[in-house]
mmCIF file of C-alpha atoms in Angstrom:
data_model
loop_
_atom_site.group_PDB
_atom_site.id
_atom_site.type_symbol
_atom_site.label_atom_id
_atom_site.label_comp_id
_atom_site.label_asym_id
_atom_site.label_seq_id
_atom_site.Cartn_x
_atom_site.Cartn_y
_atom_site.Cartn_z
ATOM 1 C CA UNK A 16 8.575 82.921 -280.427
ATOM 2 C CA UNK A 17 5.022 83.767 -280.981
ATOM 3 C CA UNK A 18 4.640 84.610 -277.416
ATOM 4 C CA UNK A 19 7.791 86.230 -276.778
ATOM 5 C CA UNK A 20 6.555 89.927 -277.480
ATOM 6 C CA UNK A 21 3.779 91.320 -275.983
ATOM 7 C CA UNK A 22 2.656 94.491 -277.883
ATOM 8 C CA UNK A 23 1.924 97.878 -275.988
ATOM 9 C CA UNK A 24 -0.070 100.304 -277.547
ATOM 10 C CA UNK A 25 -1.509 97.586 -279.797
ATOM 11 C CA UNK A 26 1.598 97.185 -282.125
ATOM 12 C CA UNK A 27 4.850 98.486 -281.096
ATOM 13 C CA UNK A 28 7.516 98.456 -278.198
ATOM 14 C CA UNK A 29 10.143 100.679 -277.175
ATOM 15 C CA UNK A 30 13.417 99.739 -277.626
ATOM 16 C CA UNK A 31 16.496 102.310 -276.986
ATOM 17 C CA UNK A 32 18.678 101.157 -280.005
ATOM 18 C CA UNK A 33 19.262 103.204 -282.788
ATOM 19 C CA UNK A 34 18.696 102.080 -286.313
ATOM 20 C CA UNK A 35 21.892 101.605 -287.453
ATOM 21 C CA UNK A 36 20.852 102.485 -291.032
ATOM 22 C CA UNK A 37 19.153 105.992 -290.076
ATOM 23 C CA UNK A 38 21.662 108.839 -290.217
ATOM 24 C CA UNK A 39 19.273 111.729 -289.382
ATOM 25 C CA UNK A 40 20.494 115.238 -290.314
ATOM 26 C CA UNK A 41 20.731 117.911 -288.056
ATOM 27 C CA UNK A 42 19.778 121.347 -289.445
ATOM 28 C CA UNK A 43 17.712 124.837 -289.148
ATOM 29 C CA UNK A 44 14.104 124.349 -290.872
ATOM 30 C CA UNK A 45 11.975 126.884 -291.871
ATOM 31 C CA UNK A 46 7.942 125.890 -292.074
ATOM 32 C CA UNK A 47 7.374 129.494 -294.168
ATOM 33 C CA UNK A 48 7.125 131.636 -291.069
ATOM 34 C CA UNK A 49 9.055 130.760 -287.967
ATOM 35 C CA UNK A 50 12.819 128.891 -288.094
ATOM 36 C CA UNK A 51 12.956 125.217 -286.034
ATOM 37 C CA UNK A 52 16.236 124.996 -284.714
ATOM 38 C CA UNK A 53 17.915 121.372 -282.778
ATOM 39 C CA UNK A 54 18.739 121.837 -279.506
ATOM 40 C CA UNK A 55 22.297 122.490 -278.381
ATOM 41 C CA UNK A 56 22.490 124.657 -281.374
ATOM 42 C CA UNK A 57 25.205 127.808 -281.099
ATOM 43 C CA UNK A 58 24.809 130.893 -281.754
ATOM 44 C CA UNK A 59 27.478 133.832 -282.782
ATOM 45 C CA UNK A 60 26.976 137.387 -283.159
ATOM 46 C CA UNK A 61 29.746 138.944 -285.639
ATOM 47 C CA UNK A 62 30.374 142.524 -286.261
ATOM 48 C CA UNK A 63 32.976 142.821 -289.192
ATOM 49 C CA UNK A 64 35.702 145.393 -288.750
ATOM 50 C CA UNK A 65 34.828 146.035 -284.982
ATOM 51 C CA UNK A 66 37.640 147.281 -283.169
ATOM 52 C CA UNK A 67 37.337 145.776 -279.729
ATOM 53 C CA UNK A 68 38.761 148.793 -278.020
ATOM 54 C CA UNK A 69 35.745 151.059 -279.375
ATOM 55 C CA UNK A 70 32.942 148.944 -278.551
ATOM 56 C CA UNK A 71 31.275 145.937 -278.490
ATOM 57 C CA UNK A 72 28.721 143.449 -279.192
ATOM 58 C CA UNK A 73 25.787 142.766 -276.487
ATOM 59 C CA UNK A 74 22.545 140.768 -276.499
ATOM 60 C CA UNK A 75 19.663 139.876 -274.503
ATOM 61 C CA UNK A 76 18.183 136.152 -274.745
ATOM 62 C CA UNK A 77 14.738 135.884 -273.455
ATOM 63 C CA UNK A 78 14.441 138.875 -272.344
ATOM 64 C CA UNK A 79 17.350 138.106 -269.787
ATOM 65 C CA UNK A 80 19.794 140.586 -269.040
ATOM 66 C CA UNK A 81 22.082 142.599 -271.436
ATOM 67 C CA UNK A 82 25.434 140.828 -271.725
ATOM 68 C CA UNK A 83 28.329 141.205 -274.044
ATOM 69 C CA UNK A 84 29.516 138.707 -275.897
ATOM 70 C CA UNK A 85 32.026 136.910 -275.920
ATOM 71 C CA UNK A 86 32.037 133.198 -277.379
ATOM 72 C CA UNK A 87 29.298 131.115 -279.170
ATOM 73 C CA UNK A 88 26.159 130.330 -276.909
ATOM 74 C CA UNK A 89 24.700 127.089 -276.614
ATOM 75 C CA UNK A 90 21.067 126.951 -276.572
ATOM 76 C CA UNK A 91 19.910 123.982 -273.691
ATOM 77 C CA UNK A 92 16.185 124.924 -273.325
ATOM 78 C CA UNK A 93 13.763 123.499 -275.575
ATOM 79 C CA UNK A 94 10.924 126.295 -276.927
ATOM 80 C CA UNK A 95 10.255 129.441 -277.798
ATOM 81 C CA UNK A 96 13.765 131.908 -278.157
ATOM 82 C CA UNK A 97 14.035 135.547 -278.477
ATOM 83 C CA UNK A 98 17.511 137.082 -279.340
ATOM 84 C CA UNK A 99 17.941 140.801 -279.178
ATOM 85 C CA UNK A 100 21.594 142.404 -279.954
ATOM 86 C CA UNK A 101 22.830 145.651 -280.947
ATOM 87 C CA UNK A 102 26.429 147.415 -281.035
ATOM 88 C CA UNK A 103 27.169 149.146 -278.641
ATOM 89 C CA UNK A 104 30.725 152.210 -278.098
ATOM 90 C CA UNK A 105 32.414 153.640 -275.742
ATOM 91 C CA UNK A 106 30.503 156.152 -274.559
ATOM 92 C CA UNK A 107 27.421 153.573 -274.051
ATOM 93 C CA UNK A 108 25.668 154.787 -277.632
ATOM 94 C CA UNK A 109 23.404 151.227 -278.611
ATOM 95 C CA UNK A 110 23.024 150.884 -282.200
ATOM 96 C CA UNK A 111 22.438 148.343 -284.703
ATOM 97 C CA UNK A 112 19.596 147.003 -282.862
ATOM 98 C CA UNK A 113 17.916 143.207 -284.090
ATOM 99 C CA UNK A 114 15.923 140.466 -282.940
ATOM 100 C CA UNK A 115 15.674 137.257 -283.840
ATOM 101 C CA UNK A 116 12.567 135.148 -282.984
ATOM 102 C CA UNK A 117 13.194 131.002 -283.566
ATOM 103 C CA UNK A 118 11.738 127.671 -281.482
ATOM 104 C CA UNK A 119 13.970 125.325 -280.356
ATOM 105 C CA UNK A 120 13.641 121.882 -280.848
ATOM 106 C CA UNK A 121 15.262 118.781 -278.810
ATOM 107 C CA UNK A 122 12.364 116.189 -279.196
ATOM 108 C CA UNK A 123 12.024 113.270 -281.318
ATOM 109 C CA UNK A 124 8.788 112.401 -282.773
ATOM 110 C CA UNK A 125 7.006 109.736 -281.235
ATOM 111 C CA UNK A 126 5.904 106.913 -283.557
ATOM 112 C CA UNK A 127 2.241 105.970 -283.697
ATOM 113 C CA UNK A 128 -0.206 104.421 -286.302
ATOM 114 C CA UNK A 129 -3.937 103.486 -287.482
ATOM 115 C CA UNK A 130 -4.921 100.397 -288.684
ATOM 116 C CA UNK A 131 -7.619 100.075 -291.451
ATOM 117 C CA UNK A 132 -8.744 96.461 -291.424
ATOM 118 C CA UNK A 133 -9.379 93.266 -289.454
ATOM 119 C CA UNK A 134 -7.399 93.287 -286.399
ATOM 120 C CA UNK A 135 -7.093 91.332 -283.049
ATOM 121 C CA UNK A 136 -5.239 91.000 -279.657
ATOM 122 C CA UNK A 137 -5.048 88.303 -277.614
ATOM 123 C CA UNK A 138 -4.789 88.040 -273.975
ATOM 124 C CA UNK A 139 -1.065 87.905 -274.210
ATOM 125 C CA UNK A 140 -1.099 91.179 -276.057
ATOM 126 C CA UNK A 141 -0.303 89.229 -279.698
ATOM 127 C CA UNK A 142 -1.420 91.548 -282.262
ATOM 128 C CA UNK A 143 -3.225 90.078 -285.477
ATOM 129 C CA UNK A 144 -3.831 91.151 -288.471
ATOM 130 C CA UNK A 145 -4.717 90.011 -292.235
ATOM 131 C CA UNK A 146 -3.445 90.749 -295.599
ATOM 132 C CA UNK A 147 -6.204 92.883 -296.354
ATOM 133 C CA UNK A 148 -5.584 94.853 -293.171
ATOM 134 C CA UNK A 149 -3.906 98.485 -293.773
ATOM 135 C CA UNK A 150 -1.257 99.552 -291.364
ATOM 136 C CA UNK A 151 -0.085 103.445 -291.429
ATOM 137 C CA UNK A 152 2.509 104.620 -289.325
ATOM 138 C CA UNK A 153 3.042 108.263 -288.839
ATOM 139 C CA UNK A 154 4.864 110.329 -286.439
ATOM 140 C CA UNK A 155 3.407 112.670 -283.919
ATOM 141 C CA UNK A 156 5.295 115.645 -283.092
ATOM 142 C CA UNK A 157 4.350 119.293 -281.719
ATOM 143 C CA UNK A 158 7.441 121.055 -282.614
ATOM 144 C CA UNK A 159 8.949 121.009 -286.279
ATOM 145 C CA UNK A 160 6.575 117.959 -287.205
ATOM 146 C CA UNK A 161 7.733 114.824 -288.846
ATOM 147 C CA UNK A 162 9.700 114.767 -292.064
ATOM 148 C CA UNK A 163 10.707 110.922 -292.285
ATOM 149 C CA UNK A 164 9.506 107.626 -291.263
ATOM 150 C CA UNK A 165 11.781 104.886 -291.992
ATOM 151 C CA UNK A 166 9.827 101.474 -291.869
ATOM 152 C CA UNK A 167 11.595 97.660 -292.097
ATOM 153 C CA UNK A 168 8.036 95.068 -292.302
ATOM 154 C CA UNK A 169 10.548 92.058 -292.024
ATOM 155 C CA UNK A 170 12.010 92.821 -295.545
ATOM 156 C CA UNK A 171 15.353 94.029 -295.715
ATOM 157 C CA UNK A 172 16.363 98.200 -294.915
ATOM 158 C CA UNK A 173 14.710 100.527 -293.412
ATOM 159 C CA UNK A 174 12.491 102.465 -295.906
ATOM 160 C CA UNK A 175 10.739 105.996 -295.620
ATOM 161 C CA UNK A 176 7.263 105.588 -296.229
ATOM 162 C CA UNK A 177 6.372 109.429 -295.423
ATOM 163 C CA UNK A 178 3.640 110.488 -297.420
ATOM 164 C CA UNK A 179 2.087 106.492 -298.280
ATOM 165 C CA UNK A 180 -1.172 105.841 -297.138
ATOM 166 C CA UNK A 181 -1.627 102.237 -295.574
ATOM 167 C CA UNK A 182 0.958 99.592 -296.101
ATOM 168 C CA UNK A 183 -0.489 95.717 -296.594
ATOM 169 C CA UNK A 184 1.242 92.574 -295.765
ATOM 170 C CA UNK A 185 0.321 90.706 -299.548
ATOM 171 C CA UNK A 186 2.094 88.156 -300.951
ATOM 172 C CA UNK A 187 3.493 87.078 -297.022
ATOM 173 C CA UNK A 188 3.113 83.442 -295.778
ATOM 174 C CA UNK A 189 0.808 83.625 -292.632
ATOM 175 C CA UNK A 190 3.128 84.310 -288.823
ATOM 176 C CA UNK A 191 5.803 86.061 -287.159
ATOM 177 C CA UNK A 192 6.683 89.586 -289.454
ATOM 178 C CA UNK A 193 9.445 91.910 -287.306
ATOM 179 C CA UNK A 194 8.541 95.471 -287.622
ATOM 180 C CA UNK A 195 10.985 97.821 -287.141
ATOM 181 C CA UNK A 196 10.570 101.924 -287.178
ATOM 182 C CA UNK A 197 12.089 104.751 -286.819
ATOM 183 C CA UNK A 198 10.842 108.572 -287.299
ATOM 184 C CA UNK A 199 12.995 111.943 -287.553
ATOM 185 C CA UNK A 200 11.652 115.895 -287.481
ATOM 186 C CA UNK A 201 12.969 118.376 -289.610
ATOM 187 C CA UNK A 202 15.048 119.464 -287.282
ATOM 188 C CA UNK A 203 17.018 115.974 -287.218
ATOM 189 C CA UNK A 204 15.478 114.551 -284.321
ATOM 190 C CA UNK A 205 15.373 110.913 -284.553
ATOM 191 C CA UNK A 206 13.375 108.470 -282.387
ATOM 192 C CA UNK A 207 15.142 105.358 -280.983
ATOM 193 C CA UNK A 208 14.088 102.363 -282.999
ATOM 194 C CA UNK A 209 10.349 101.049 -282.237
ATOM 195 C CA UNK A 210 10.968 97.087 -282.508
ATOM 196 C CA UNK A 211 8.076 94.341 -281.976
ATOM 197 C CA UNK A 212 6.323 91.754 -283.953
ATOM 198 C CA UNK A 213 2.783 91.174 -285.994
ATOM 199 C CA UNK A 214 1.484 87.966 -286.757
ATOM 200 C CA UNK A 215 -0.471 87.679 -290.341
ATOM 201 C CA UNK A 216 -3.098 84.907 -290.277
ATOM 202 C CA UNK A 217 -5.113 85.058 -293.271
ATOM 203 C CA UNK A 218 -6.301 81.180 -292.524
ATOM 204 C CA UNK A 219 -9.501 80.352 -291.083
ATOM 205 C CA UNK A 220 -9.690 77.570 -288.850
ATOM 206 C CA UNK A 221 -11.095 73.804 -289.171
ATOM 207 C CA UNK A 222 -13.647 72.529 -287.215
ATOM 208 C CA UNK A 223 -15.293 69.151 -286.675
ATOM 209 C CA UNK A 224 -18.058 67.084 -285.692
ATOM 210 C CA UNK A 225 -17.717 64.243 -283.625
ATOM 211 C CA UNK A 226 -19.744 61.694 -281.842
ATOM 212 C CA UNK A 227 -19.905 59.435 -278.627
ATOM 213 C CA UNK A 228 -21.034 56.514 -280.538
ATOM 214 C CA UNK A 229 -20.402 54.937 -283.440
ATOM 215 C CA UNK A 230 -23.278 54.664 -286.111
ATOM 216 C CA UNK A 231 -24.527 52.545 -288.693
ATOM 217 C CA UNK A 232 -24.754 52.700 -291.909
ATOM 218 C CA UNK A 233 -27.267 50.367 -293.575
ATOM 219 C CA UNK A 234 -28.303 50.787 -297.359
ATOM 220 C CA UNK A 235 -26.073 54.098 -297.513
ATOM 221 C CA UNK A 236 -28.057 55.847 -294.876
ATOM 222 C CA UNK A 237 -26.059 56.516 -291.703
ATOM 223 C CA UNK A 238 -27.959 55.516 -288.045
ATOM 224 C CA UNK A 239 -26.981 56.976 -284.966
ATOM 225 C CA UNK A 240 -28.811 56.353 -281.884
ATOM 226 C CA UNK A 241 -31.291 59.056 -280.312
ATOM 227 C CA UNK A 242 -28.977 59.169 -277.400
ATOM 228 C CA UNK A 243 -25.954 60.074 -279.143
ATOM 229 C CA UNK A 244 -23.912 63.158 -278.153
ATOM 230 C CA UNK A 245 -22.552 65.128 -280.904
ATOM 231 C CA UNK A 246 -19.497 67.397 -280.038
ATOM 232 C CA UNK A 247 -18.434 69.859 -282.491
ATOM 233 C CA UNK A 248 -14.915 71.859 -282.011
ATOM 234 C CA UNK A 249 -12.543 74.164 -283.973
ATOM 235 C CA UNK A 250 -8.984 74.792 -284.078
ATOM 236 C CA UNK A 251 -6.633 77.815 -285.019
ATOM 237 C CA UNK A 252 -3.303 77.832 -284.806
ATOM 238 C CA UNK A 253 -3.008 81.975 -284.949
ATOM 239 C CA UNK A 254 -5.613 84.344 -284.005
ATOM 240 C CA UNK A 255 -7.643 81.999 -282.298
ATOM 241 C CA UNK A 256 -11.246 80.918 -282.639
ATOM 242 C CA UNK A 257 -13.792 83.635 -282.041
ATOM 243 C CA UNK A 258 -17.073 80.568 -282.260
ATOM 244 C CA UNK A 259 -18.697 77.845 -284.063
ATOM 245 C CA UNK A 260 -21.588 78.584 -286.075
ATOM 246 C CA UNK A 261 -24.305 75.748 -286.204
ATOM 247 C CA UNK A 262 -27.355 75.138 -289.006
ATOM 248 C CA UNK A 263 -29.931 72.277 -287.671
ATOM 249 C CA UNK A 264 -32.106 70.626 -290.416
ATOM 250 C CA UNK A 265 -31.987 73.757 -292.451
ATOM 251 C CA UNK A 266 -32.342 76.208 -289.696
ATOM 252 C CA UNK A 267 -29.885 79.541 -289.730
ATOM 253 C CA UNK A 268 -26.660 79.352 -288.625
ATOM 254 C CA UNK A 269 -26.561 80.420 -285.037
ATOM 255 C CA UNK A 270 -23.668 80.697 -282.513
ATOM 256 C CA UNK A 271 -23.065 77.217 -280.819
ATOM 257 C CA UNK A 272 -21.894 76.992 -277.214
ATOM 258 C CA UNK A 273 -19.512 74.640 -277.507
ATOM 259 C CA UNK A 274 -19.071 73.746 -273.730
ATOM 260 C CA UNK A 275 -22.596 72.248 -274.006
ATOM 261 C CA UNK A 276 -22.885 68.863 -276.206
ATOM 262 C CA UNK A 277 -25.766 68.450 -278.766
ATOM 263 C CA UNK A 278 -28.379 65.826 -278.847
ATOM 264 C CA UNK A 279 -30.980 65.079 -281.596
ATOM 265 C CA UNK A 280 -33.388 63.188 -280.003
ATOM 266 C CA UNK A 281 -36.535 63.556 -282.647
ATOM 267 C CA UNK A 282 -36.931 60.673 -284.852
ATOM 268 C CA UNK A 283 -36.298 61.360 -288.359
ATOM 269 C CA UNK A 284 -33.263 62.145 -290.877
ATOM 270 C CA UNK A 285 -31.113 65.114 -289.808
ATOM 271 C CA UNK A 286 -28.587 67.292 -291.396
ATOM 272 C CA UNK A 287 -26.018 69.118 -289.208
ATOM 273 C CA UNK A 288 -23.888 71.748 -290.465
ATOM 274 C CA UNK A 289 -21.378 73.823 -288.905
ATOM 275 C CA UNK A 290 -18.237 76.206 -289.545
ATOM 276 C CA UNK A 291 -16.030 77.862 -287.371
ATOM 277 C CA UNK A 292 -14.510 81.622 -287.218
ATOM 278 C CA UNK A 293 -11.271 83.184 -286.070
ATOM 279 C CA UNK A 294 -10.953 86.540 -284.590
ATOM 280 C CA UNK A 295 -9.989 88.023 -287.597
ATOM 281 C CA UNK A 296 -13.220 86.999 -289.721
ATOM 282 C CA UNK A 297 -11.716 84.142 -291.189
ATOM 283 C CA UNK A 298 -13.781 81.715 -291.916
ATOM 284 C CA UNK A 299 -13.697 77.750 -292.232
ATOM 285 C CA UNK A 300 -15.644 75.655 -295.040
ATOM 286 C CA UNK A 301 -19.295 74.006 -293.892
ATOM 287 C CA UNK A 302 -18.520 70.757 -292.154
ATOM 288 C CA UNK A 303 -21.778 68.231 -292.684
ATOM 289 C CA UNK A 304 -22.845 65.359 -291.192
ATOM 290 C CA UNK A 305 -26.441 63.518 -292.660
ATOM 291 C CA UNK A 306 -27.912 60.692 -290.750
ATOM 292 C CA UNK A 307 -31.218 59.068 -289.479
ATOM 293 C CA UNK A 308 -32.230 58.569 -286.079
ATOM 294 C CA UNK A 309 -34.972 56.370 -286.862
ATOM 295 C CA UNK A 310 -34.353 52.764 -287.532
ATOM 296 C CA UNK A 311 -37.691 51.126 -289.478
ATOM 297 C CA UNK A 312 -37.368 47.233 -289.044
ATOM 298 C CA UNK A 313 -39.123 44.919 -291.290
ATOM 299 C CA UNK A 314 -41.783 43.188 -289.160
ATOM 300 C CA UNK A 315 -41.329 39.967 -287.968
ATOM 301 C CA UNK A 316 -43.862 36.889 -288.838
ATOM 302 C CA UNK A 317 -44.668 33.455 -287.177
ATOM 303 C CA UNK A 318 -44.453 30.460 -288.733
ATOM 304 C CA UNK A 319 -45.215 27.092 -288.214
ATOM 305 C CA UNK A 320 -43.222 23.627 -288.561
ATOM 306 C CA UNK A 321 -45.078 20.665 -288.935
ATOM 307 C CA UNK A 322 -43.648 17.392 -288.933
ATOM 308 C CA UNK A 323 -45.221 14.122 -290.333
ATOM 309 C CA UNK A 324 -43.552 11.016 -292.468
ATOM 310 C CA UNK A 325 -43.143 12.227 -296.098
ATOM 311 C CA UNK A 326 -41.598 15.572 -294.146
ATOM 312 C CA UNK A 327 -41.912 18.821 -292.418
ATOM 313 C CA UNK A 328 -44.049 20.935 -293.642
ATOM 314 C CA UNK A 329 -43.629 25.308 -292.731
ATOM 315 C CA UNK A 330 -46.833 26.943 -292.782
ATOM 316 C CA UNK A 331 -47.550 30.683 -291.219
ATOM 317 C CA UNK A 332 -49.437 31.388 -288.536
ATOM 318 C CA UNK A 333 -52.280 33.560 -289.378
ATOM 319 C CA UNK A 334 -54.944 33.922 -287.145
ATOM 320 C CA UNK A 335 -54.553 34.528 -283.141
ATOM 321 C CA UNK A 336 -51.676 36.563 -283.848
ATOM 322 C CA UNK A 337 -52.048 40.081 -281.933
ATOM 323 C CA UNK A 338 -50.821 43.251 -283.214
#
């Protein structure tokens, strides 16, 4: 499953279903100055107690031609309106003169987001993140703006986080979270439902130290030969690891190139440490291996049987002996 969605844009994909549980409401807004209206809106132009047969109603929309109307009109064309109208008699007299100034409004907002936090992407376009990583979603729109966005992280309904800073992923086991998301102006336009998947991986990975041939241990002190290869290695099962850090004898950790075995060929005792990081900053506990590549053998002496009849008799050899 974990490779099943690739995300674009980092998190999300489009996907043209409607949230089911999102029942947007279409209506005229007002941001203090200038009305938002949805698109395919109607409008009607009413003069009470008009008697058709001494005048009538015309209007201009957009500075189009004067018309006189007749039944609602539909407005199809997203932007700026103008609506001018005035009564007008039989004898051609205008009066009653308005205008009405609104924008109209027809698209959604379109769903987009920051992240405040560790975060990673694989090659397969996996996005990563940890528990202490923020995620805001917000909607972008150039009309009316953005008055909801309803968010589902994998627990239940859709919720409208509008306002909230950055949402975290505590308390969640470490994988696969659905994310679902849907945003609405305040006009009632609603976006189709943004649906993809984020992987939490709040564990670091484990790595190890192995060698090509087996040591020896001899009064509690492990031997290895000078010739022995050591490999080290480190596994993640999420994010991936980003490198293995390696401390010789004391030295600093530095970044090991784990293609390339090690060999510790200086006699002498030896401490190799090592820990590994994903790509999120996790990071693994010090792995340590202590051992001695120099082997100190007791000396070896010469000694001497001799043989007569009450016995054999050992004695060492003590001069001509060359060192």
């Amino acid at each position: 499953m974990k490779k099943l969605f690739a995300v674009i844009a980092c998190i999300f994909v489009l996907s043209a279903v409607m949230a089911q549980s999102v029942e947007p409401v279409r209506k005229v807004w007002n941001d203090g100055t200038t009305d938002y209206i949805p698109l395919g809106t109607e409008f009607q132009l009413r003069a009470e107690n008009l008697d058709p047969e001494t005048g009538d109603i015309i209007y201009t929309y957009n500075s189009g031609e004067a018309t006189v109307y007749q039944n609602p009109v539909p407005l199809t064309e997203e932007g700026p309106i103008v609506i001018s109208w005035a009564t007008k008699d039989l004898w051609g007299n205008i009066t009653n003169a308005k205008t009405y100034s609104a924008i109209v409004d027809g698209t959604a907002p379109e769903v987009k987001f920051l992240v405040n936090g560790p975060s990673y992407m694989d090659s397969d376009g996996i996005f990563y993140v940890r528990e202490t990583t923020g995620i805001q979603l917000f909607g972008e729109d150039e009309l009316s703006g953005t008055e909801h966005i309803f968010v589902n992280l994998g627990e239940g309904d859709l919720t409208d986080v509008k306002g909230d800073t950055f949402v975290y992923l505590v308390d969640r086991e470490d994988g696969e979270i659905a994310v679902e998301c849907v945003a609405v102006d305040y006009v009632g336009n609603a976006s189709d439902k943004f649906e993809s998947y984020i992987y939490l991986d709040n564990t670091a990975p484990t790595v190890y130290i192995d060698i090509d041939k087996t040591p020896v241990e001899i009064s509690g002190v492990q031997y290895v030969s000078p010739t022995t290869k050591f490999t080290l290695s480190a596994r993640d099962e999420l994010a991936g690891v980003e490198g293995i850090y390696l401390s010789l004898d004391g030295q600093d950790f530095a970044k090991y190139d784990a293609s390339q075995p090690l060999m510790v060929a200086e006699p002498g005792e030896h401490v190799i440490r090592a820990y590994a990081k994903d790509n999120l900053g996790n990071v693994s506990s010090v792995a340590e291996m202590s051992f001695s590549t120099r082997l100190t053998l007791p000396p070896a002496n010469l000694y001497l049987n001799v043989g007569n009849q009450s016995g054999t008799t050992t004695q060492s050899a003590t001069t001509n002996v060359e060192k």
